[in-house]
XYZ file of C-alpha atoms in Angstrom:
156
model
C -5.503 -5.982 -29.810
C -6.096 -2.246 -30.406
C -9.883 -2.911 -30.639
C -9.787 -4.823 -27.354
C -7.933 -1.963 -25.659
C -10.530 0.569 -27.059
C -13.337 -1.644 -25.674
C -11.694 -1.950 -22.209
C -11.242 1.829 -22.007
C -14.820 2.423 -23.047
C -16.055 -0.263 -20.646
C -14.036 1.097 -17.726
C -14.917 4.698 -18.558
C -11.244 5.842 -18.322
C -12.355 9.520 -18.693
C -13.944 9.200 -15.279
C -10.687 7.853 -13.919
C -8.896 11.043 -15.009
C -11.553 13.080 -13.119
C -11.012 10.898 -9.985
C -7.201 11.487 -10.228
C -7.786 15.212 -10.502
C -9.999 14.940 -7.344
C -7.240 13.108 -5.495
C -4.686 15.750 -6.465
C -7.061 18.542 -5.564
C -7.608 17.004 -2.148
C -3.826 16.713 -1.664
C -3.143 20.260 -2.767
C -5.899 21.705 -0.619
C -4.576 20.096 2.555
C -0.846 20.629 2.276
C 1.948 23.095 1.793
C 4.203 23.198 -1.273
C 6.950 21.590 0.826
C 4.686 18.753 1.959
C 3.482 18.239 -1.587
C 6.963 17.543 -2.840
C 7.810 15.259 0.051
C 4.544 13.251 -0.575
C 4.788 13.240 -4.309
C 5.264 9.409 -4.514
C 2.089 8.889 -2.396
C 0.135 11.316 -4.561
C 1.211 9.555 -7.772
C 0.522 6.034 -6.254
C -2.760 7.197 -4.765
C -3.840 8.756 -8.025
C -2.977 5.592 -9.965
C -4.771 3.485 -7.289
C -7.921 5.655 -7.585
C -7.924 5.428 -11.420
C -7.684 1.627 -11.279
C -10.381 1.395 -8.612
C -12.640 3.538 -10.716
C -11.966 1.471 -13.765
C -12.835 -1.756 -11.943
C -15.947 -0.474 -10.410
C -17.312 0.912 -13.703
C -16.440 -2.356 -15.303
C -18.285 -4.334 -12.837
C -21.188 -1.911 -13.084
C -21.533 -2.884 -16.767
C -21.183 -6.631 -15.911
C -24.017 -6.445 -13.362
C -26.053 -4.048 -15.542
C -25.835 -5.819 -18.902
C -29.577 -6.577 -19.224
C -30.527 -2.948 -18.533
C -27.804 -1.795 -20.992
C -29.293 -4.002 -23.711
C -32.215 -1.642 -23.622
C -30.859 1.700 -22.431
C -27.334 1.658 -23.679
C -26.896 -0.724 -26.628
C -23.587 0.905 -27.587
C -21.771 -0.423 -24.453
C -18.923 -2.833 -25.197
C -20.456 -5.795 -23.321
C -23.823 -5.412 -25.110
C -22.131 -5.076 -28.549
C -20.050 -8.155 -27.873
C -16.646 -6.366 -28.133
C -15.629 -8.099 -24.930
C -17.078 -11.024 -23.103
C -18.449 -11.013 -19.576
C -15.602 -13.283 -18.342
C -12.942 -11.069 -19.909
C -14.623 -7.984 -18.457
C -14.794 -9.603 -15.013
C -11.141 -10.581 -15.151
C -10.226 -7.114 -16.211
C -12.333 -5.523 -13.421
C -10.944 -7.849 -10.793
C -7.342 -7.111 -11.922
C -7.791 -3.414 -11.810
C -9.321 -3.525 -8.377
C -6.629 -5.866 -7.018
C -3.813 -3.714 -8.484
C -5.414 -0.558 -7.166
C -5.779 -1.976 -3.700
C -2.138 -3.229 -3.667
C -1.019 0.300 -4.660
C -3.031 1.675 -1.765
C -1.402 -0.872 0.556
C 1.989 0.350 -0.497
C 1.059 3.853 0.643
C -0.079 2.542 4.104
C -2.806 0.770 6.030
C -5.071 3.801 6.383
C -4.982 4.358 2.611
C -5.759 0.642 2.038
C -8.704 0.687 4.519
C -10.246 3.698 2.738
C -9.763 2.177 -0.727
C -11.255 -1.088 0.555
C -14.284 0.779 1.865
C -14.798 2.448 -1.466
C -14.482 -0.846 -3.308
C -16.925 -2.600 -0.971
C -19.425 0.185 -1.324
C -19.021 0.443 -4.996
C -19.536 -3.283 -5.514
C -22.566 -3.188 -3.148
C -23.984 -0.439 -5.366
C -23.288 -2.473 -8.530
C -24.953 -5.634 -7.085
C -27.943 -4.229 -5.317
C -27.808 -0.670 -3.893
C -28.473 0.959 -7.269
C -32.018 -0.446 -6.998
C -32.553 0.863 -3.441
C -33.207 4.493 -4.203
C -31.880 6.675 -1.319
C -29.247 4.087 -0.185
C -27.934 3.968 -3.801
C -27.714 7.726 -3.908
C -25.856 7.830 -0.558
C -23.371 5.196 -1.853
C -22.706 7.323 -4.983
C -22.395 10.546 -3.036
C -19.978 8.960 -0.606
C -17.743 7.570 -3.344
C -17.919 10.709 -5.339
C -16.468 12.691 -2.367
C -13.788 10.095 -1.632
C -11.084 11.236 -4.052
C -10.854 14.581 -2.310
C -10.701 12.892 1.127
C -8.289 10.365 -0.134
C -6.000 13.070 -1.597
C -6.052 14.818 1.786
C -5.271 11.600 3.542
C -2.207 11.030 1.294
C -0.730 14.185 2.852
C -0.961 12.920 6.373
């Protein structure tokens, strides 16, 4: 069980999730006063958790869709090494995306719409945009900026 958890954390690149959560918090802090931060604390916590889960799901699906390239370029990845199967990885990715979207829905409809946009763009990147040069770069740039925007949105 411990080995499976380690494989899932490596697969989903959890360290990137921590950076995403920091971006959400930075966006919230930069857009609100101390008083508004304390009144929106629940939104910030739920939003940070949602962002972490969305990041985990998108990175998991990136490895699922990228397994053939990873066999050559990243043979240490959990899917390539067989630490976890494609079916299990896909279920894990779907679960993290669904729970992340549900958390964003608890916050409110605008939060959900922004998270849904990030998921759709991230999945489009995983499936095909990464091979489209400039469009892939735009998708990555957009989703890289979104934690800060999302954090600011949580304060409204």
